[in-house]
Amino acid sequence: MKPYADLAEIKKSEGEGKTSYRLLDEGHGCVAGCTSGVSYYRSTEYGKPGVHADQEGFLVLSGSGYAKIGEEEFKVHKGVSFIAPAKTPHTIKRDDTCEAVEVFWFHAAI
């Protein structure tokens, strides 16, 4: 088990207007569904919302845009942190002032 990850060595996944890197998971010692990563939201439109059995927390590292959790939409920018409760649709989009909203995210069992 390797209890750390280097973003430069992580395989990326591409989705609707975003690129994601899964950093830590069970292969790094995480338990009970714990996982974390970094995503770059490049679209100015909301993509398909994520919905998970567990809660997901976010910290905006750079950029600015909007997040939508359930029916609530709010502005996000560097330093904003928020959480999507379990089984709640959530999505992020950038605004016209930047190329991407970069977020650190983590899943935690409840």
PDB file of N, CA and C in Angstrom:
ATOM      1  N   MET A   1       0.835  -1.186   0.000  1.00  0.00           N
ATOM      2  CA  MET A   1       0.000   0.000   0.000  1.00  0.00           C
ATOM      3  C   MET A   1       0.882   1.253   0.000  1.00  0.00           C
ATOM      4  N   LYS A   2       0.532   2.175  -0.852  1.00  0.00           N
ATOM      5  CA  LYS A   2       1.234   3.453  -0.954  1.00  0.00           C
ATOM      6  C   LYS A   2       0.291   4.531  -0.393  1.00  0.00           C
ATOM      7  N   PRO A   3       0.555   5.101   0.772  1.00  0.00           N
ATOM      8  CA  PRO A   3      -0.383   6.023   1.424  1.00  0.00           C
ATOM      9  C   PRO A   3      -0.328   7.461   0.906  1.00  0.00           C
ATOM     10  N   TYR A   4       0.141   7.656  -0.301  1.00  0.00           N
ATOM     11  CA  TYR A   4       0.223   8.997  -0.879  1.00  0.00           C
ATOM     12  C   TYR A   4       0.033   8.896  -2.394  1.00  0.00           C
ATOM     13  N   ALA A   5      -0.214  10.034  -3.036  1.00  0.00           N
ATOM     14  CA  ALA A   5      -0.368  10.080  -4.485  1.00  0.00           C
ATOM     15  C   ALA A   5       0.272  11.358  -5.005  1.00  0.00           C
ATOM     16  N   ASP A   6       0.748  11.306  -6.237  1.00  0.00           N
ATOM     17  CA  ASP A   6       1.338  12.450  -6.917  1.00  0.00           C
ATOM     18  C   ASP A   6       0.467  12.747  -8.134  1.00  0.00           C
ATOM     19  N   LEU A   7      -0.113  13.936  -8.192  1.00  0.00           N
ATOM     20  CA  LEU A   7      -1.009  14.298  -9.280  1.00  0.00           C
ATOM     21  C   LEU A   7      -0.377  14.053 -10.647  1.00  0.00           C
ATOM     22  N   ALA A   8       0.919  14.246 -10.760  1.00  0.00           N
ATOM     23  CA  ALA A   8       1.614  14.056 -12.035  1.00  0.00           C
ATOM     24  C   ALA A   8       1.595  12.594 -12.492  1.00  0.00           C
ATOM     25  N   GLU A   9       1.344  11.667 -11.577  1.00  0.00           N
ATOM     26  CA  GLU A   9       1.352  10.241 -11.906  1.00  0.00           C
ATOM     27  C   GLU A   9      -0.041   9.638 -12.015  1.00  0.00           C
ATOM     28  N   ILE A  10      -1.077  10.432 -11.788  1.00  0.00           N
ATOM     29  CA  ILE A  10      -2.449   9.929 -11.753  1.00  0.00           C
ATOM     30  C   ILE A  10      -3.064   9.964 -13.147  1.00  0.00           C
ATOM     31  N   LYS A  11      -3.779   8.910 -13.502  1.00  0.00           N
ATOM     32  CA  LYS A  11      -4.471   8.856 -14.783  1.00  0.00           C
ATOM     33  C   LYS A  11      -5.719   9.742 -14.699  1.00  0.00           C
ATOM     34  N   LYS A  12      -5.914  10.581 -15.699  1.00  0.00           N
ATOM     35  CA  LYS A  12      -7.071  11.471 -15.693  1.00  0.00           C
ATOM     36  C   LYS A  12      -8.262  10.791 -16.357  1.00  0.00           C
ATOM     37  N   SER A  13      -9.454  11.270 -15.993  1.00  0.00           N
ATOM     38  CA  SER A  13     -10.672  10.832 -16.665  1.00  0.00           C
ATOM     39  C   SER A  13     -11.362  12.073 -17.219  1.00  0.00           C
ATOM     40  N   GLU A  14     -11.899  11.941 -18.404  1.00  0.00           N
ATOM     41  CA  GLU A  14     -12.569  13.059 -19.070  1.00  0.00           C
ATOM     42  C   GLU A  14     -14.073  12.835 -19.020  1.00  0.00           C
ATOM     43  N   GLY A  15     -14.803  13.905 -18.762  1.00  0.00           N
ATOM     44  CA  GLY A  15     -16.256  13.848 -18.749  1.00  0.00           C
ATOM     45  C   GLY A  15     -16.820  15.052 -19.477  1.00  0.00           C
ATOM     46  N   GLU A  16     -18.098  15.288 -19.287  1.00  0.00           N
ATOM     47  CA  GLU A  16     -18.772  16.430 -19.914  1.00  0.00           C
ATOM     48  C   GLU A  16     -18.173  17.736 -19.414  1.00  0.00           C
ATOM     49  N   GLY A  17     -17.269  18.324 -20.152  1.00  0.00           N
ATOM     50  CA  GLY A  17     -16.719  19.618 -19.800  1.00  0.00           C
ATOM     51  C   GLY A  17     -15.837  19.624 -18.573  1.00  0.00           C
ATOM     52  N   LYS A  18     -15.348  18.441 -18.154  1.00  0.00           N
ATOM     53  CA  LYS A  18     -14.466  18.412 -16.991  1.00  0.00           C
ATOM     54  C   LYS A  18     -13.416  17.318 -17.119  1.00  0.00           C
ATOM     55  N   THR A  19     -12.333  17.533 -16.403  1.00  0.00           N
ATOM     56  CA  THR A  19     -11.258  16.560 -16.289  1.00  0.00           C
ATOM     57  C   THR A  19     -11.076  16.274 -14.806  1.00  0.00           C
ATOM     58  N   SER A  20     -10.968  14.993 -14.440  1.00  0.00           N
ATOM     59  CA  SER A  20     -10.826  14.620 -13.034  1.00  0.00           C
ATOM     60  C   SER A  20      -9.639  13.699 -12.824  1.00  0.00           C
ATOM     61  N   TYR A  21      -9.069  13.802 -11.643  1.00  0.00           N
ATOM     62  CA  TYR A  21      -7.974  12.948 -11.204  1.00  0.00           C
ATOM     63  C   TYR A  21      -8.334  12.389  -9.830  1.00  0.00           C
ATOM     64  N   ARG A  22      -8.472  11.075  -9.732  1.00  0.00           N
ATOM     65  CA  ARG A  22      -8.728  10.442  -8.435  1.00  0.00           C
ATOM     66  C   ARG A  22      -7.380  10.287  -7.744  1.00  0.00           C
ATOM     67  N   LEU A  23      -7.223  10.906  -6.589  1.00  0.00           N
ATOM     68  CA  LEU A  23      -5.939  10.889  -5.884  1.00  0.00           C
ATOM     69  C   LEU A  23      -5.833   9.730  -4.907  1.00  0.00           C
ATOM     70  N   LEU A  24      -6.684   9.715  -3.922  1.00  0.00           N
ATOM     71  CA  LEU A  24      -6.594   8.695  -2.873  1.00  0.00           C
ATOM     72  C   LEU A  24      -7.849   7.829  -2.867  1.00  0.00           C
ATOM     73  N   ASP A  25      -7.659   6.512  -2.689  1.00  0.00           N
ATOM     74  CA  ASP A  25      -8.762   5.565  -2.594  1.00  0.00           C
ATOM     75  C   ASP A  25      -8.305   4.371  -1.767  1.00  0.00           C
ATOM     76  N   GLU A  26      -9.029   3.267  -1.844  1.00  0.00           N
ATOM     77  CA  GLU A  26      -8.688   2.105  -1.011  1.00  0.00           C
ATOM     78  C   GLU A  26      -7.274   1.597  -1.274  1.00  0.00           C
ATOM     79  N   GLY A  27      -6.743   1.813  -2.463  1.00  0.00           N
ATOM     80  CA  GLY A  27      -5.374   1.415  -2.769  1.00  0.00           C
ATOM     81  C   GLY A  27      -4.329   2.204  -1.994  1.00  0.00           C
ATOM     82  N   HIS A  28      -4.750   3.314  -1.394  1.00  0.00           N
ATOM     83  CA  HIS A  28      -3.851   4.153  -0.596  1.00  0.00           C
ATOM     84  C   HIS A  28      -4.150   4.049   0.896  1.00  0.00           C
ATOM     85  N   GLY A  29      -5.053   3.152   1.268  1.00  0.00           N
ATOM     86  CA  GLY A  29      -5.380   2.981   2.679  1.00  0.00           C
ATOM     87  C   GLY A  29      -6.693   3.592   3.112  1.00  0.00           C
ATOM     88  N   CYS A  30      -7.419   4.236   2.196  1.00  0.00           N
ATOM     89  CA  CYS A  30      -8.728   4.796   2.550  1.00  0.00           C
ATOM     90  C   CYS A  30      -9.708   3.658   2.829  1.00  0.00           C
ATOM     91  N   VAL A  31     -10.621   3.869   3.746  1.00  0.00           N
ATOM     92  CA  VAL A  31     -11.608   2.850   4.098  1.00  0.00           C
ATOM     93  C   VAL A  31     -13.019   3.440   4.059  1.00  0.00           C
ATOM     94  N   ALA A  32     -13.999   2.561   4.027  1.00  0.00           N
ATOM     95  CA  ALA A  32     -15.417   2.927   4.102  1.00  0.00           C
ATOM     96  C   ALA A  32     -15.833   3.894   2.995  1.00  0.00           C
ATOM     97  N   GLY A  33     -15.278   3.727   1.791  1.00  0.00           N
ATOM     98  CA  GLY A  33     -15.673   4.562   0.666  1.00  0.00           C
ATOM     99  C   GLY A  33     -14.976   5.901   0.569  1.00  0.00           C
ATOM    100  N   CYS A  34     -14.048   6.176   1.469  1.00  0.00           N
ATOM    101  CA  CYS A  34     -13.305   7.437   1.428  1.00  0.00           C
ATOM    102  C   CYS A  34     -12.482   7.497   0.146  1.00  0.00           C
ATOM    103  N   THR A  35     -12.553   8.605  -0.557  1.00  0.00           N
ATOM    104  CA  THR A  35     -11.741   8.850  -1.743  1.00  0.00           C
ATOM    105  C   THR A  35     -11.633  10.353  -1.961  1.00  0.00           C
ATOM    106  N   SER A  36     -10.601  10.787  -2.657  1.00  0.00           N
ATOM    107  CA  SER A  36     -10.437  12.220  -2.921  1.00  0.00           C
ATOM    108  C   SER A  36      -9.816  12.425  -4.293  1.00  0.00           C
ATOM    109  N   GLY A  37      -9.922  13.653  -4.781  1.00  0.00           N
ATOM    110  CA  GLY A  37      -9.340  13.961  -6.073  1.00  0.00           C
ATOM    111  C   GLY A  37      -9.433  15.442  -6.392  1.00  0.00           C
ATOM    112  N   VAL A  38      -9.062  15.755  -7.617  1.00  0.00           N
ATOM    113  CA  VAL A  38      -9.111  17.122  -8.128  1.00  0.00           C
ATOM    114  C   VAL A  38      -9.841  17.072  -9.462  1.00  0.00           C
ATOM    115  N   SER A  39     -10.747  18.038  -9.686  1.00  0.00           N
ATOM    116  CA  SER A  39     -11.451  18.144 -10.963  1.00  0.00           C
ATOM    117  C   SER A  39     -11.362  19.566 -11.486  1.00  0.00           C
ATOM    118  N   TYR A  40     -11.377  19.673 -12.810  1.00  0.00           N
ATOM    119  CA  TYR A  40     -11.329  20.955 -13.514  1.00  0.00           C
ATOM    120  C   TYR A  40     -12.604  21.058 -14.344  1.00  0.00           C
ATOM    121  N   TYR A  41     -13.484  21.972 -13.968  1.00  0.00           N
ATOM    122  CA  TYR A  41     -14.750  22.188 -14.678  1.00  0.00           C
ATOM    123  C   TYR A  41     -14.536  23.289 -15.709  1.00  0.00           C
ATOM    124  N   ARG A  42     -14.623  22.936 -16.996  1.00  0.00           N
ATOM    125  CA  ARG A  42     -14.316  23.876 -18.077  1.00  0.00           C
ATOM    126  C   ARG A  42     -15.553  24.394 -18.809  1.00  0.00           C
ATOM    127  N   SER A  43     -16.689  23.795 -18.600  1.00  0.00           N
ATOM    128  CA  SER A  43     -17.898  24.183 -19.316  1.00  0.00           C
ATOM    129  C   SER A  43     -18.596  25.360 -18.634  1.00  0.00           C
ATOM    130  N   THR A  44     -19.221  26.215 -19.445  1.00  0.00           N
ATOM    131  CA  THR A  44     -20.024  27.317 -18.904  1.00  0.00           C
ATOM    132  C   THR A  44     -21.478  26.884 -18.700  1.00  0.00           C
ATOM    133  N   GLU A  45     -21.759  25.616 -18.982  1.00  0.00           N
ATOM    134  CA  GLU A  45     -23.091  25.035 -18.748  1.00  0.00           C
ATOM    135  C   GLU A  45     -22.940  23.886 -17.754  1.00  0.00           C
ATOM    136  N   TYR A  46     -23.971  23.662 -16.960  1.00  0.00           N
ATOM    137  CA  TYR A  46     -23.933  22.539 -16.036  1.00  0.00           C
ATOM    138  C   TYR A  46     -23.955  21.228 -16.808  1.00  0.00           C
ATOM    139  N   GLY A  47     -23.112  20.297 -16.377  1.00  0.00           N
ATOM    140  CA  GLY A  47     -23.127  18.952 -16.925  1.00  0.00           C
ATOM    141  C   GLY A  47     -24.108  18.094 -16.149  1.00  0.00           C
ATOM    142  N   LYS A  48     -24.116  16.817 -16.459  1.00  0.00           N
ATOM    143  CA  LYS A  48     -24.972  15.866 -15.752  1.00  0.00           C
ATOM    144  C   LYS A  48     -24.592  15.875 -14.274  1.00  0.00           C
ATOM    145  N   PRO A  49     -25.566  16.050 -13.378  1.00  0.00           N
ATOM    146  CA  PRO A  49     -25.238  16.100 -11.945  1.00  0.00           C
ATOM    147  C   PRO A  49     -24.709  14.764 -11.419  1.00  0.00           C
ATOM    148  N   GLY A  50     -23.811  14.860 -10.440  1.00  0.00           N
ATOM    149  CA  GLY A  50     -23.377  13.676  -9.712  1.00  0.00           C
ATOM    150  C   GLY A  50     -24.381  13.387  -8.611  1.00  0.00           C
ATOM    151  N   VAL A  51     -24.622  12.128  -8.337  1.00  0.00           N
ATOM    152  CA  VAL A  51     -25.478  11.698  -7.236  1.00  0.00           C
ATOM    153  C   VAL A  51     -24.802  10.477  -6.630  1.00  0.00           C
ATOM    154  N   HIS A  52     -24.508  10.535  -5.334  1.00  0.00           N
ATOM    155  CA  HIS A  52     -23.768   9.460  -4.690  1.00  0.00           C
ATOM    156  C   HIS A  52     -24.477   8.996  -3.420  1.00  0.00           C
ATOM    157  N   ALA A  53     -24.191   7.770  -3.007  1.00  0.00           N
ATOM    158  CA  ALA A  53     -24.765   7.236  -1.776  1.00  0.00           C
ATOM    159  C   ALA A  53     -24.147   7.879  -0.537  1.00  0.00           C
ATOM    160  N   ASP A  54     -22.980   8.504  -0.710  1.00  0.00           N
ATOM    161  CA  ASP A  54     -22.308   9.151   0.423  1.00  0.00           C
ATOM    162  C   ASP A  54     -22.240  10.655   0.178  1.00  0.00           C
ATOM    163  N   GLN A  55     -21.789  11.392   1.171  1.00  0.00           N
ATOM    164  CA  GLN A  55     -21.633  12.844   1.036  1.00  0.00           C
ATOM    165  C   GLN A  55     -20.331  13.163   0.314  1.00  0.00           C
ATOM    166  N   GLU A  56     -20.308  14.319  -0.356  1.00  0.00           N
ATOM    167  CA  GLU A  56     -19.097  14.749  -1.059  1.00  0.00           C
ATOM    168  C   GLU A  56     -18.821  16.205  -0.713  1.00  0.00           C
ATOM    169  N   GLY A  57     -17.591  16.467  -0.284  1.00  0.00           N
ATOM    170  CA  GLY A  57     -17.186  17.821   0.056  1.00  0.00           C
ATOM    171  C   GLY A  57     -16.285  18.392  -1.018  1.00  0.00           C
ATOM    172  N   PHE A  58     -16.262  19.715  -1.128  1.00  0.00           N
ATOM    173  CA  PHE A  58     -15.497  20.413  -2.157  1.00  0.00           C
ATOM    174  C   PHE A  58     -14.769  21.609  -1.562  1.00  0.00           C
ATOM    175  N   LEU A  59     -13.607  21.925  -2.122  1.00  0.00           N
ATOM    176  CA  LEU A  59     -12.875  23.158  -1.841  1.00  0.00           C
ATOM    177  C   LEU A  59     -12.418  23.707  -3.178  1.00  0.00           C
ATOM    178  N   VAL A  60     -12.831  24.943  -3.501  1.00  0.00           N
ATOM    179  CA  VAL A  60     -12.429  25.562  -4.760  1.00  0.00           C
ATOM    180  C   VAL A  60     -10.986  26.054  -4.624  1.00  0.00           C
ATOM    181  N   LEU A  61     -10.112  25.548  -5.491  1.00  0.00           N
ATOM    182  CA  LEU A  61      -8.692  25.904  -5.468  1.00  0.00           C
ATOM    183  C   LEU A  61      -8.379  27.093  -6.361  1.00  0.00           C
ATOM    184  N   SER A  62      -9.106  27.221  -7.479  1.00  0.00           N
ATOM    185  CA  SER A  62      -8.908  28.361  -8.384  1.00  0.00           C
ATOM    186  C   SER A  62     -10.118  28.492  -9.288  1.00  0.00           C
ATOM    187  N   GLY A  63     -10.207  29.651  -9.921  1.00  0.00           N
ATOM    188  CA  GLY A  63     -11.299  29.911 -10.835  1.00  0.00           C
ATOM    189  C   GLY A  63     -12.542  30.407 -10.122  1.00  0.00           C
ATOM    190  N   SER A  64     -13.593  30.643 -10.897  1.00  0.00           N
ATOM    191  CA  SER A  64     -14.874  31.079 -10.334  1.00  0.00           C
ATOM    192  C   SER A  64     -16.002  30.595 -11.228  1.00  0.00           C
ATOM    193  N   GLY A  65     -17.145  30.414 -10.630  1.00  0.00           N
ATOM    194  CA  GLY A  65     -18.306  29.925 -11.362  1.00  0.00           C
ATOM    195  C   GLY A  65     -19.470  29.741 -10.421  1.00  0.00           C
ATOM    196  N   TYR A  66     -20.209  28.666 -10.646  1.00  0.00           N
ATOM    197  CA  TYR A  66     -21.416  28.394  -9.866  1.00  0.00           C
ATOM    198  C   TYR A  66     -21.483  26.914  -9.530  1.00  0.00           C
ATOM    199  N   ALA A  67     -22.086  26.620  -8.404  1.00  0.00           N
ATOM    200  CA  ALA A  67     -22.379  25.242  -8.020  1.00  0.00           C
ATOM    201  C   ALA A  67     -23.878  25.145  -7.810  1.00  0.00           C
ATOM    202  N   LYS A  68     -24.410  23.969  -8.087  1.00  0.00           N
ATOM    203  CA  LYS A  68     -25.826  23.712  -7.861  1.00  0.00           C
ATOM    204  C   LYS A  68     -25.931  22.414  -7.083  1.00  0.00           C
ATOM    205  N   ILE A  69     -26.533  22.496  -5.897  1.00  0.00           N
ATOM    206  CA  ILE A  69     -26.752  21.328  -5.052  1.00  0.00           C
ATOM    207  C   ILE A  69     -28.252  21.229  -4.832  1.00  0.00           C
ATOM    208  N   GLY A  70     -28.844  20.169  -5.351  1.00  0.00           N
ATOM    209  CA  GLY A  70     -30.304  20.094  -5.340  1.00  0.00           C
ATOM    210  C   GLY A  70     -30.833  21.243  -6.182  1.00  0.00           C
ATOM    211  N   GLU A  71     -31.697  22.051  -5.610  1.00  0.00           N
ATOM    212  CA  GLU A  71     -32.249  23.210  -6.323  1.00  0.00           C
ATOM    213  C   GLU A  71     -31.525  24.506  -5.976  1.00  0.00           C
ATOM    214  N   GLU A  72     -30.547  24.464  -5.075  1.00  0.00           N
ATOM    215  CA  GLU A  72     -29.842  25.671  -4.648  1.00  0.00           C
ATOM    216  C   GLU A  72     -28.607  25.926  -5.503  1.00  0.00           C
ATOM    217  N   GLU A  73     -28.543  27.132  -6.084  1.00  0.00           N
ATOM    218  CA  GLU A  73     -27.398  27.539  -6.888  1.00  0.00           C
ATOM    219  C   GLU A  73     -26.680  28.683  -6.176  1.00  0.00           C
ATOM    220  N   PHE A  74     -25.344  28.661  -6.185  1.00  0.00           N
ATOM    221  CA  PHE A  74     -24.587  29.715  -5.531  1.00  0.00           C
ATOM    222  C   PHE A  74     -23.259  29.916  -6.232  1.00  0.00           C
ATOM    223  N   LYS A  75     -22.690  31.111  -6.063  1.00  0.00           N
ATOM    224  CA  LYS A  75     -21.419  31.505  -6.660  1.00  0.00           C
ATOM    225  C   LYS A  75     -20.277  30.819  -5.909  1.00  0.00           C
ATOM    226  N   VAL A  76     -19.262  30.364  -6.650  1.00  0.00           N
ATOM    227  CA  VAL A  76     -18.071  29.777  -6.036  1.00  0.00           C
ATOM    228  C   VAL A  76     -16.833  30.467  -6.599  1.00  0.00           C
ATOM    229  N   HIS A  77     -15.796  30.526  -5.796  1.00  0.00           N
ATOM    230  CA  HIS A  77     -14.510  31.093  -6.180  1.00  0.00           C
ATOM    231  C   HIS A  77     -13.462  30.518  -5.245  1.00  0.00           C
ATOM    232  N   LYS A  78     -12.200  30.822  -5.489  1.00  0.00           N
ATOM    233  CA  LYS A  78     -11.102  30.294  -4.678  1.00  0.00           C
ATOM    234  C   LYS A  78     -11.399  30.495  -3.191  1.00  0.00           C
ATOM    235  N   GLY A  79     -11.281  29.404  -2.432  1.00  0.00           N
ATOM    236  CA  GLY A  79     -11.477  29.461  -0.994  1.00  0.00           C
ATOM    237  C   GLY A  79     -12.852  29.038  -0.527  1.00  0.00           C
ATOM    238  N   VAL A  80     -13.817  28.914  -1.434  1.00  0.00           N
ATOM    239  CA  VAL A  80     -15.166  28.493  -1.048  1.00  0.00           C
ATOM    240  C   VAL A  80     -15.179  26.979  -0.872  1.00  0.00           C
ATOM    241  N   SER A  81     -15.775  26.524   0.213  1.00  0.00           N
ATOM    242  CA  SER A  81     -15.920  25.106   0.501  1.00  0.00           C
ATOM    243  C   SER A  81     -17.409  24.804   0.656  1.00  0.00           C
ATOM    244  N   PHE A  82     -17.835  23.636   0.188  1.00  0.00           N
ATOM    245  CA  PHE A  82     -19.247  23.267   0.312  1.00  0.00           C
ATOM    246  C   PHE A  82     -19.378  21.752   0.299  1.00  0.00           C
ATOM    247  N   ILE A  83     -20.567  21.284   0.668  1.00  0.00           N
ATOM    248  CA  ILE A  83     -20.804  19.844   0.739  1.00  0.00           C
ATOM    249  C   ILE A  83     -22.104  19.495   0.036  1.00  0.00           C
ATOM    250  N   ALA A  84     -22.111  18.367  -0.652  1.00  0.00           N
ATOM    251  CA  ALA A  84     -23.310  17.818  -1.266  1.00  0.00           C
ATOM    252  C   ALA A  84     -23.735  16.631  -0.405  1.00  0.00           C
ATOM    253  N   PRO A  85     -24.896  16.729   0.236  1.00  0.00           N
ATOM    254  CA  PRO A  85     -25.357  15.616   1.063  1.00  0.00           C
ATOM    255  C   PRO A  85     -25.564  14.345   0.232  1.00  0.00           C
ATOM    256  N   ALA A  86     -25.566  13.224   0.890  1.00  0.00           N
ATOM    257  CA  ALA A  86     -25.793  11.941   0.232  1.00  0.00           C
ATOM    258  C   ALA A  86     -27.082  11.991  -0.589  1.00  0.00           C
ATOM    259  N   LYS A  87     -27.049  11.383  -1.762  1.00  0.00           N
ATOM    260  CA  LYS A  87     -28.193  11.231  -2.668  1.00  0.00           C
ATOM    261  C   LYS A  87     -28.744  12.545  -3.200  1.00  0.00           C
ATOM    262  N   THR A  88     -27.945  13.628  -3.148  1.00  0.00           N
ATOM    263  CA  THR A  88     -28.381  14.935  -3.635  1.00  0.00           C
ATOM    264  C   THR A  88     -27.649  15.278  -4.930  1.00  0.00           C
ATOM    265  N   PRO A  89     -28.373  15.564  -6.016  1.00  0.00           N
ATOM    266  CA  PRO A  89     -27.707  15.936  -7.267  1.00  0.00           C
ATOM    267  C   PRO A  89     -26.860  17.201  -7.083  1.00  0.00           C
ATOM    268  N   HIS A  90     -25.683  17.213  -7.705  1.00  0.00           N
ATOM    269  CA  HIS A  90     -24.790  18.368  -7.594  1.00  0.00           C
ATOM    270  C   HIS A  90     -23.931  18.492  -8.848  1.00  0.00           C
ATOM    271  N   THR A  91     -23.632  19.743  -9.212  1.00  0.00           N
ATOM    272  CA  THR A  91     -22.849  20.019 -10.405  1.00  0.00           C
ATOM    273  C   THR A  91     -22.203  21.399 -10.298  1.00  0.00           C
ATOM    274  N   ILE A  92     -21.189  21.638 -11.115  1.00  0.00           N
ATOM    275  CA  ILE A  92     -20.415  22.885 -11.077  1.00  0.00           C
ATOM    276  C   ILE A  92     -20.199  23.361 -12.514  1.00  0.00           C
ATOM    277  N   LYS A  93     -20.169  24.676 -12.714  1.00  0.00           N
ATOM    278  CA  LYS A  93     -19.815  25.249 -14.010  1.00  0.00           C
ATOM    279  C   LYS A  93     -18.949  26.474 -13.784  1.00  0.00           C
ATOM    280  N   ARG A  94     -18.134  26.817 -14.779  1.00  0.00           N
ATOM    281  CA  ARG A  94     -17.290  28.001 -14.682  1.00  0.00           C
ATOM    282  C   ARG A  94     -18.064  29.215 -15.185  1.00  0.00           C
ATOM    283  N   ASP A  95     -17.583  30.397 -14.857  1.00  0.00           N
ATOM    284  CA  ASP A  95     -18.128  31.602 -15.465  1.00  0.00           C
ATOM    285  C   ASP A  95     -17.181  32.072 -16.566  1.00  0.00           C
ATOM    286  N   ASP A  96     -17.500  33.185 -17.196  1.00  0.00           N
ATOM    287  CA  ASP A  96     -16.714  33.670 -18.339  1.00  0.00           C
ATOM    288  C   ASP A  96     -15.380  34.299 -17.961  1.00  0.00           C
ATOM    289  N   THR A  97     -15.086  34.427 -16.675  1.00  0.00           N
ATOM    290  CA  THR A  97     -13.856  35.107 -16.248  1.00  0.00           C
ATOM    291  C   THR A  97     -12.650  34.189 -16.145  1.00  0.00           C
ATOM    292  N   CYS A  98     -12.845  32.877 -16.342  1.00  0.00           N
ATOM    293  CA  CYS A  98     -11.724  31.945 -16.174  1.00  0.00           C
ATOM    294  C   CYS A  98     -11.853  30.780 -17.148  1.00  0.00           C
ATOM    295  N   GLU A  99     -10.795  29.993 -17.239  1.00  0.00           N
ATOM    296  CA  GLU A  99     -10.804  28.820 -18.114  1.00  0.00           C
ATOM    297  C   GLU A  99     -11.382  27.586 -17.444  1.00  0.00           C
ATOM    298  N   ALA A 100     -11.299  27.527 -16.101  1.00  0.00           N
ATOM    299  CA  ALA A 100     -11.806  26.366 -15.381  1.00  0.00           C
ATOM    300  C   ALA A 100     -11.995  26.699 -13.906  1.00  0.00           C
ATOM    301  N   VAL A 101     -12.889  25.963 -13.274  1.00  0.00           N
ATOM    302  CA  VAL A 101     -13.001  25.976 -11.822  1.00  0.00           C
ATOM    303  C   VAL A 101     -12.287  24.711 -11.353  1.00  0.00           C
ATOM    304  N   GLU A 102     -11.214  24.875 -10.598  1.00  0.00           N
ATOM    305  CA  GLU A 102     -10.442  23.747 -10.076  1.00  0.00           C
ATOM    306  C   GLU A 102     -10.911  23.471  -8.658  1.00  0.00           C
ATOM    307  N   VAL A 103     -11.329  22.229  -8.396  1.00  0.00           N
ATOM    308  CA  VAL A 103     -11.806  21.878  -7.061  1.00  0.00           C
ATOM    309  C   VAL A 103     -11.105  20.626  -6.540  1.00  0.00           C
ATOM    310  N   PHE A 104     -10.847  20.628  -5.251  1.00  0.00           N
ATOM    311  CA  PHE A 104     -10.446  19.420  -4.532  1.00  0.00           C
ATOM    312  C   PHE A 104     -11.745  18.843  -3.991  1.00  0.00           C
ATOM    313  N   TRP A 105     -11.969  17.549  -4.154  1.00  0.00           N
ATOM    314  CA  TRP A 105     -13.184  16.914  -3.661  1.00  0.00           C
ATOM    315  C   TRP A 105     -12.831  15.660  -2.856  1.00  0.00           C
ATOM    316  N   PHE A 106     -13.770  15.303  -1.977  1.00  0.00           N
ATOM    317  CA  PHE A 106     -13.587  14.077  -1.196  1.00  0.00           C
ATOM    318  C   PHE A 106     -14.944  13.452  -0.892  1.00  0.00           C
ATOM    319  N   HIS A 107     -14.958  12.143  -0.864  1.00  0.00           N
ATOM    320  CA  HIS A 107     -16.151  11.391  -0.477  1.00  0.00           C
ATOM    321  C   HIS A 107     -15.908  10.848   0.925  1.00  0.00           C
ATOM    322  N   ALA A 108     -16.937  10.866   1.729  1.00  0.00           N
ATOM    323  CA  ALA A 108     -16.833  10.348   3.082  1.00  0.00           C
ATOM    324  C   ALA A 108     -18.089   9.554   3.419  1.00  0.00           C
ATOM    325  N   ALA A 109     -17.892   8.386   3.975  1.00  0.00           N
ATOM    326  CA  ALA A 109     -19.027   7.562   4.378  1.00  0.00           C
ATOM    327  C   ALA A 109     -19.774   8.255   5.513  1.00  0.00           C
ATOM    328  N   ILE A 110     -21.070   7.962   5.560  1.00  0.00           N
ATOM    329  CA  ILE A 110     -21.893   8.545   6.638  1.00  0.00           C
ATOM    330  C   ILE A 110     -22.487   7.446   7.480  1.00  0.00           C
TER     331      ILE A 110
END
